[in-house]
Amino acid sequence: MPSKHIYLFHEGNAGLRDLLGGKGANLAEMTNIGLPVPPGFTITTEVCKEFYVGEERLPTGLFDEAKRALADIEKKAEKKFGDITDPLLLSVRSGAKFSMPGMMDTVLNLGLNDETIKGLVSATDDARFAYDAYRRFIMMFSNVVMEVPKNEYEQAFTELKKRLGAKKDTDVGAPDLKALCEEFKALTKLRTGQDFPQNALQQLEAAIEAVFRSWNAERAILYRRVENISDDIGTAVNVQAMVFGNRGDSSGTGVAFTRDPANGENVLYGEYLMNAQGEDVVAGVRTPADIQELSDNHPKIYQQLNDIAQRLEMHYQDMQDIEFTIENGRLFILQCRVGKRTKTAAVKIAVDMVNEGLITKEEVILHRITPSHLERAIHPHFIEKPKEQILATGMNAGPGAATGKIVFTSKKAVEIHDANPGAPIILVREETSPDDLAGMLASKGVLTSRGGRTSHAALVARQFGIPTICGCSALQIDDKTGTMTIGEKLLCEGDWISIDGSSGVVYSGNLETKPATEMGETAALMQWADSFRKLKIRANADTPDQAAEAVRLGAEGIGLCRTEHMFLGDRVPLVQKLILADNETDRNAALDMLLPLQREDFEGIFRVMGNRPTTIRLIDPPLHEFLPNETELLVEVTRLECTEPRSPKLSELRQMLAAVRTMHEANPMLGLRGCRLSFILPGIVQMQVTAIISAACQVKKEGIDVIPEIMIPLISHVNELKWVKDRLEPTAQRIMQEEGLAIDYSFGTMIETPRAALTAREIAAEASFFSFGTNDLTQMTFGISRDDAGSFLPQYLNEAILPDDPTESIDQAGVGRLIKLCIDDAREVKPDLKLGICGEHGGDPRSIAFCHAVGMEYVSCSPKRLPIARYAAAQAALMDKDD
Amino acid sequence: MPSKHIYLFHEGNAGLRDLLGGKGANLAEMTNIGLPVPPGFTITTEVCKEFYVGEERLPTGLFDEAKRALADIEKKAEKKFGDITDPLLLSVRSGAKFSMPGMMDTVLNLGLNDETIKGLVSATDDARFAYDAYRRFIMMFSNVVMEVPKNEYEQAFTELKKRLGAKKDTDVGAPDLKALCEEFKALTKLRTGQDFPQNALQQLEAAIEAVFRSWNAERAILYRRVENISDDIGTAVNVQAMVFGNRGDSSGTGVAFTRDPANGENVLYGEYLMNAQGEDVVAGVRTPADIQELSDNHPKIYQQLNDIAQRLEMHYQDMQDIEFTIENGRLFILQCRVGKRTKTAAVKIAVDMVNEGLITKEEVILHRITPSHLERAIHPHFIEKPKEQILATGMNAGPGAATGKIVFTSKKAVEIHDANPGAPIILVREETSPDDLAGMLASKGVLTSRGGRTSHAALVARQFGIPTICGCSALQIDDKTGTMTIGEKLLCEGDWISIDGSSGVVYSGNLETKPATEMGETAALMQWADSFRKLKIRANADTPDQAAEAVRLGAEGIGLCRTEHMFLGDRVPLVQKLILADNETDRNAALDMLLPLQREDFEGIFRVMGNRPTTIRLIDPPLHEFLPNETELLVEVTRLECTEPRSPKLSELRQMLAAVRTMHEANPMLGLRGCRLSFILPGIVQMQVTAIISAACQVKKEGIDVIPEIMIPLISHVNELKWVKDRLEPTAQRIMQEEGLAIDYSFGTMIETPRAALTAREIAAEASFFSFGTNDLTQMTFGISRDDAGSFLPQYLNEAILPDDPTESIDQAGVGRLIKLCIDDAREVKPDLKLGICGEHGGDPRSIAFCHAVGMEYVSCSPKRLPIARYAAAQAALMDKDD
């Protein structure tokens, strides 16, 4: 054997987790800082690897090394292993680098046999305790090492108790337990053909092998797969002197957290049980007491425990989860590890620890608090999530929880809302279109059977903070009857459902919701984050209200103001007039009516934003989005043709149908939209630029110097940008001249087609800024449509065809490469080009880290995501420093 | 003045076209090889540039230099400029690097005035000739230099003739012409307030300036814009001694081509007119004689001309277009240039010249014959294209000309064709879908109002060689009445139209068509091309017939066999059964029935292809393409609901409608298709691979070693390819094992999403070959859908927003960059990866040059394009060598 395979506890330390496993490393660390840890040693994970390279046997010489280490335990414990007067008993436990609770095997009380048991009886003067320990050991050893099913022993014990009329285990006395031990050994012999081993060393060797073997137990393999733990790292084995919490009323066992893991308060938290072993606590037969009671009943031990807790926290600089045992009034620490905690507690603990001077702000942001901790503070969530109420699962498209009564049409939702504002409505649709905006805003949550995380419904949902689940394909909606079925279950309009937009799960009934908490506790965190981050954070906002929310949540500008949302609502008839006009006069009349409305929109936004830059995207979507639905029109026309062929409405509808059909597109995403509209209906963007610059002038007169950044969308060739810009510049100049004012405006473009990224050198020369429209860029780079991915993307994610959902987090290998290439080229031509991102990815922490790394100036996200984005930007900046 | 600004003819040469213009350079060259060129000099294009940098005046000193050059002309001509006894007369002509016929000005007979005219009369002893020359000069000079409209002079001459009762110009005698000259001068004085200049040198200076000025005449600027000639290159000015073809019966003028420009025959070709000037020939008053008559009437001059023609051809190594004048029996050459010729002639001349040893094969392929020369030989074309019959213009989607009667539905087209095979039908549709395949095949040509060059109609058209025009948006089709309107014009079913799929023009009526000529003349060319090219040429072919045509036209393999075409026709019901099956049993039953049919398809193709590699793409299109049209179904269901609500057909249709709606996609191009289908309906590709490998085994048993390359489409992440391949490999292996045969098959992928190109390193590791699907790659890179581009792409091309149609020729800056990046990365990982292209671009010469340059192994195109592709590949190879 080439190197050291066994570490006595005092030879290891917390840094050796790879080699000693998490438990072993911490036992070593605690031993070294002088805590009362029962003596022991750790067989390294390297041995586990050798074990599996060979024929699942311990490597030659290993057990000799173990025997030498055992001698050290014996010395420290002042007992001998296999001693027939006062035997040392051992525990043999697994312990991998990452915690795999309960997945591998453990053998306790090892070293007992028909001789040493007598020693234990006399040494403890407690025959009942001793035989209880022996029967547990025989069962555990027979099960773990000799592979006899445990329930056979349990059954025998149950029968014994029945026979004796014993209610609890403790009602069975020593003689009966002794007889039970004999019965157990006979059972083992019966099942395995072998005698129960009486040699203590033989027991030890077999137990070590068995624990190594349990690394590859089926459940352990499965657990590692789920938790993404490599099969190659192996487990260590910890051999440690037993201490007993069940040796009477001055013995006990318990678990303590150095702070309250539920709310983060800085008090010792936990529970304990006197005269009990760990497994008694787990079995839940007796109710443990609150750790504070220990302070009343055993103040010295409590004090000792509390001191240790504080020492451990100081030492590990994090809240600890401690297992302890009291044996005859003497406290032993059996394990410590970083304590699990709620997200709320995590934030409080981290902030407190900074204030206590225990850790730095950087440490908190880099390692302690993840953006997902903040999610909880930002969105409402269900207090309980009963599994039996789960109806189906879709895509978590708009985070937060909502509960309400089912409504199947936007019209109905608006009616209910108007009659009773605040009524709990969940809008359920096959998919949503811009027509549904009012209905969505009237609802508490939205559920669709089609579309993915970047579908229309999802985009609107996140923009307006509406909890939403998309692409829930198990849903079958029947508009006509006003019902939907999920599997066998039929739901009608008005039925309650609850949707968790953060997880994508749909529940039946009305679940209790905890509202979004105010930032409060996290305010300090956000302040620190702002002091570290390099990226500026903007918001996607289309209205003065949204802009105001954005500013409140820390936006330093608007990264995307979608002007088409300004064309909806009661302006739709005007917009339709504009689109359907067959002559210049009618078209201009419609534009003239839209101009003052749009100007007002911009004035409102500018007043809110002040001198923060505001990126306004000129009209982008295909025009047919503003027209009635083709299919519905067709049905109506066909119906009228059959029933009222002379209806005057028919010819009107036919005309509309003809217009809608002319605009029909096979793939609207790749059709007539974005800057392409400027070539067909140049009046729209002229009107928009007029509105932007006049609004800016008006607001400037009010004393506010606004910074409008006018964004021309869907460029794929520099000439498109040039052509459109060359026609809009004079308009902007003219208005400024008329008003006698200078506005600090600029023209730029969205990078959303792969070609724009590939020809950034040319395009940069014509733009003042680039904003990466990563929604479209991702769709085109992958060739995946936002609305149609529902049929295969879930399977792709399940089967790990795609490691992550690229609509959620920037696909760095593909889309990210394109972005990097674009930035490098663009900066070569124009080093001061302003670069940002305005796709949904702007609110995703991993994507934000990417944006930081490639040198963007800002990210922009929906207002609700601002805290997350600010925080993630700080992480990125600190990570960068860390390198 | 810094450098030489004027070149005497003997000082220049043909290499100085930039400096001396085309005409000047050739006059110099001819002078130097000793041809009888009237003496003269050229003022360089540099002077033109200086002229425009300054205030449109000749640079200082220039005219002094001109006077020195003039002295040289005087010496050679043995006459003096301004001499009152026998004056030297000059022509002053423009001459830019590129010919701009008639766009700039010319002044002839310069040097005449009231004194020198007397000398001309006496020296020529022909007063009528002299005064005729004078009146022409006054008119031309007044017009060009003094800017008096020409028609005022022409009107005065017309009135004179009327007064005299003269029918022809020559009926007017010397005294009347002399009086006319006086009238002309008076007119000039009246219009300009200036006397007509009498100083010959002053005339010369003013004429030179005027010719330079004409470089920026409106029509010249427009011409340059249309012909893509830079405004910066400027024109030269040629000053040359006049010679006269109108000095009697031993004088004359003419034009000769060294070979017949119509058919390419190697004979002197042209026409001449005795006692005439060039403009008389142009005016068309007298009919010129065939040049062969010159050999009878003036054998010596003919002989001299023929000798010169041969010398020029030898010298320039190309067919020449020669202008000559005979003055009193003496031959002068006034101009020579490379002669324009028909495409047929071009091919014959080039091949003949190689056979004559005049030029090399390389020269022909690199510089003489372009692929467009071959187009004519490959496709039928209209003999005449009357402008007045033009109805509209669309996209030239499938080359070739067709004429026939309008039919609006595929069904009708098939009916007519079945009743009368070969009936001339033009199928007119809004757009075509796979359903229309039979109708398209029954038609002579196809015309659609929607869709672009890569729409379904266009792809099928080119595949099957059907002349097709797409996206003819002026068309308004009314299915119900069976009519269509183009502007004001109404056309009914059965009306004749003619479509030119090469140019995109739609004509009314039945134009006469010249069928595609057989290769004949071009056979030699093709043979040479094959000997030079490095690229292999494959064809896109889906059936044994197409494969046979491909092999006949030189295909070295199939680059794309689209298996979905095998799912059409009478197999549609089976395919629908497969798609609509709601359980494994039904689905497998449908697959079992498709398997032998598909196997047969492949056997047929393999037998034709022999051991040429055959790339077979697994099913690619969205499944709804095989189902009935959603809109039509919806109309039918709605109608039945109104009229026959109890019809049993209704429930059946409703069921189908529900199925079709479930499969509805917002952007099918980016939806469930390609390899994504394998995750949803894995049975289809399993059946296809089974069919491919069993067919290969069957054909192998017949003694043919086939090479199937199985192509998995629409990969955007390497894991997709891996997943699908890992499930197909065992199928292939199993069949080979069952058959006891080894087939040389391989798996590869299409690179058609930008992400596939961007992650080529990963994907290359899993593929044996890459085939660039540049149709989809272009669409996704630009964000432009093939079917929807019609609404803006034509305008993009008209306004030069896009320099070229990227669906026609690979966009090298964007898509090309992606391809190059992909190839570089892929080769790094797998140097022997087979690389080809199977998009429509594979038949486009410029794209082929690109494919050669980036190191692809082959290009694949539709069978009809094979000759073009083979030729273009040779050009690319030679160009490469040339570098």
Coordinates of N, CA, C and O in Angstrom, one line a residue, chain A residues 476-522:
Chain A
Q476 N -57.0 19.7 -21.2 CA -57.8 19.7 -22.4 C -58.9 20.7 -22.2 O -59.8 20.5 -21.4
I477 N -58.9 21.9 -22.9 CA -59.9 22.9 -22.7 C -61.0 22.8 -23.7 O -60.7 22.6 -24.9
D478 N -62.2 22.9 -23.2 CA -63.4 22.9 -24.1 C -64.1 24.2 -24.0 O -64.9 24.4 -23.0
D479 N -63.8 25.1 -24.9 CA -64.3 26.5 -24.8 C -65.8 26.4 -24.7 O -66.5 27.2 -24.0
K480 N -66.4 25.6 -25.6 CA -67.8 25.6 -25.8 C -68.6 25.3 -24.5 O -69.6 25.9 -24.1
T481 N -68.2 24.2 -23.8 CA -68.9 23.8 -22.6 C -68.3 24.5 -21.4 O -68.9 24.4 -20.3
G482 N -67.2 25.3 -21.6 CA -66.7 26.0 -20.4 C -66.1 25.0 -19.4 O -66.4 25.2 -18.2
T483 N -65.5 24.0 -19.9 CA -64.9 23.0 -18.9 C -63.5 22.7 -19.4 O -63.1 23.0 -20.5
M484 N -62.7 22.1 -18.5 CA -61.5 21.5 -18.9 C -61.3 20.2 -18.2 O -61.8 20.0 -17.1
T485 N -60.5 19.3 -18.8 CA -60.2 18.1 -18.2 C -58.7 17.9 -18.1 O -57.9 18.4 -18.9
I486 N -58.3 17.4 -16.9 CA -56.9 17.0 -16.7 C -56.9 15.6 -16.4 O -57.4 15.2 -15.3
G487 N -56.5 14.8 -17.3 CA -56.6 13.3 -17.1 C -58.1 13.0 -17.0 O -58.9 13.3 -17.9
E488 N -58.5 12.4 -15.9 CA -59.9 12.0 -15.7 C -60.7 13.1 -15.1 O -61.9 13.1 -15.0
K489 N -60.0 14.1 -14.5 CA -60.7 15.1 -13.7 C -61.3 16.2 -14.6 O -60.6 16.8 -15.5
L490 N -62.6 16.5 -14.3 CA -63.2 17.6 -15.0 C -63.4 18.8 -14.1 O -63.8 18.7 -13.0
L491 N -63.0 19.9 -14.7 CA -63.1 21.2 -13.9 C -64.0 22.2 -14.7 O -63.9 22.2 -15.9
C492 N -64.8 22.9 -14.0 CA -65.7 23.8 -14.7 C -65.3 25.2 -14.4 O -64.6 25.5 -13.4
E493 N -65.9 26.1 -15.2 CA -65.7 27.5 -14.9 C -66.2 27.8 -13.5 O -67.2 27.3 -13.1
G494 N -65.4 28.6 -12.7 CA -65.8 28.9 -11.3 C -65.2 28.0 -10.3 O -65.1 28.3 -9.1
D495 N -64.6 26.8 -10.7 CA -63.9 25.9 -9.8 C -62.6 26.6 -9.3 O -62.0 27.3 -10.1
W496 N -62.3 26.3 -8.1 CA -61.0 26.9 -7.6 C -59.8 26.0 -8.0 O -59.9 24.8 -8.0
I497 N -58.8 26.7 -8.5 CA -57.5 26.0 -8.6 C -56.4 27.0 -8.0 O -56.6 28.2 -7.9
S498 N -55.3 26.4 -7.8 CA -54.1 27.1 -7.3 C -52.9 26.8 -8.2 O -52.7 25.6 -8.5
I499 N -52.2 27.8 -8.6 CA -51.1 27.5 -9.4 C -49.8 28.1 -8.8 O -49.8 29.2 -8.3
D500 N -48.7 27.3 -8.9 CA -47.5 27.8 -8.4 C -46.6 28.1 -9.6 O -46.0 27.2 -10.2
G501 N -46.5 29.3 -10.0 CA -45.8 29.8 -11.1 C -44.3 29.6 -10.9 O -43.5 29.7 -11.9
S502 N -43.8 29.4 -9.7 CA -42.4 29.2 -9.5 C -41.9 27.8 -9.8 O -40.8 27.6 -10.2
S503 N -42.9 26.8 -9.6 CA -42.5 25.4 -9.8 C -43.2 24.9 -11.0 O -42.8 23.8 -11.5
G504 N -44.3 25.5 -11.4 CA -45.0 25.0 -12.5 C -46.1 24.0 -12.2 O -46.7 23.3 -13.0
V505 N -46.4 23.8 -10.9 CA -47.4 22.8 -10.4 C -48.8 23.4 -10.3 O -48.9 24.5 -9.7
V506 N -49.8 22.7 -10.8 CA -51.2 23.1 -10.7 C -51.8 22.3 -9.6 O -51.7 21.1 -9.6
Y507 N -52.5 22.9 -8.6 CA -53.2 22.2 -7.6 C -54.7 22.4 -7.7 O -55.1 23.5 -8.2
S508 N -55.5 21.5 -7.3 CA -56.9 21.7 -7.2 C -57.2 22.5 -5.9 O -56.4 22.4 -4.9
G509 N -58.3 23.2 -5.8 CA -58.7 23.9 -4.6 C -58.0 25.2 -4.3 O -57.3 25.7 -5.2
N510 N -58.2 25.7 -3.1 CA -57.8 27.0 -2.8 C -56.7 27.0 -1.7 O -57.0 26.9 -0.5
L511 N -55.4 26.9 -2.2 CA -54.3 26.8 -1.2 C -54.1 28.1 -0.5 O -54.2 29.2 -1.1
E512 N -53.6 28.1 0.7 CA -53.3 29.3 1.4 C -52.0 29.9 0.9 O -51.0 29.2 0.8
T513 N -52.0 31.2 0.7 CA -50.8 31.8 0.1 C -50.2 32.8 1.1 O -50.9 33.5 1.8
K514 N -48.9 32.7 1.1 CA -48.2 33.8 1.9 C -47.7 34.8 0.9 O -47.1 34.6 -0.1
P515 N -48.1 36.1 1.2 CA -47.8 37.1 0.2 C -46.3 37.4 0.1 O -45.6 37.0 1.0
A516 N -45.9 38.1 -0.9 CA -44.5 38.5 -1.0 C -44.2 39.4 0.2 O -44.9 40.3 0.5
T517 N -43.1 39.1 0.8 CA -42.7 39.9 1.9 C -42.0 41.2 1.4 O -41.4 41.1 0.3
E518 N -42.0 42.2 2.1 CA -41.3 43.4 1.7 C -39.8 43.1 1.9 O -39.4 42.2 2.6
M519 N -39.0 43.9 1.2 CA -37.6 43.7 1.2 C -37.0 43.6 2.6 O -36.2 42.8 2.9
G520 N -37.4 44.5 3.5 CA -37.0 44.6 4.9 C -35.7 43.9 5.2 O -34.6 44.6 5.0
E521 N -35.7 42.7 5.6 CA -34.5 41.9 6.0 C -33.4 42.0 4.9 O -32.2 42.0 5.2
T522 N -33.8 42.1 3.6 CA -32.9 42.0 2.5 C -32.3 43.3 2.1 O -31.5 43.4 1.3

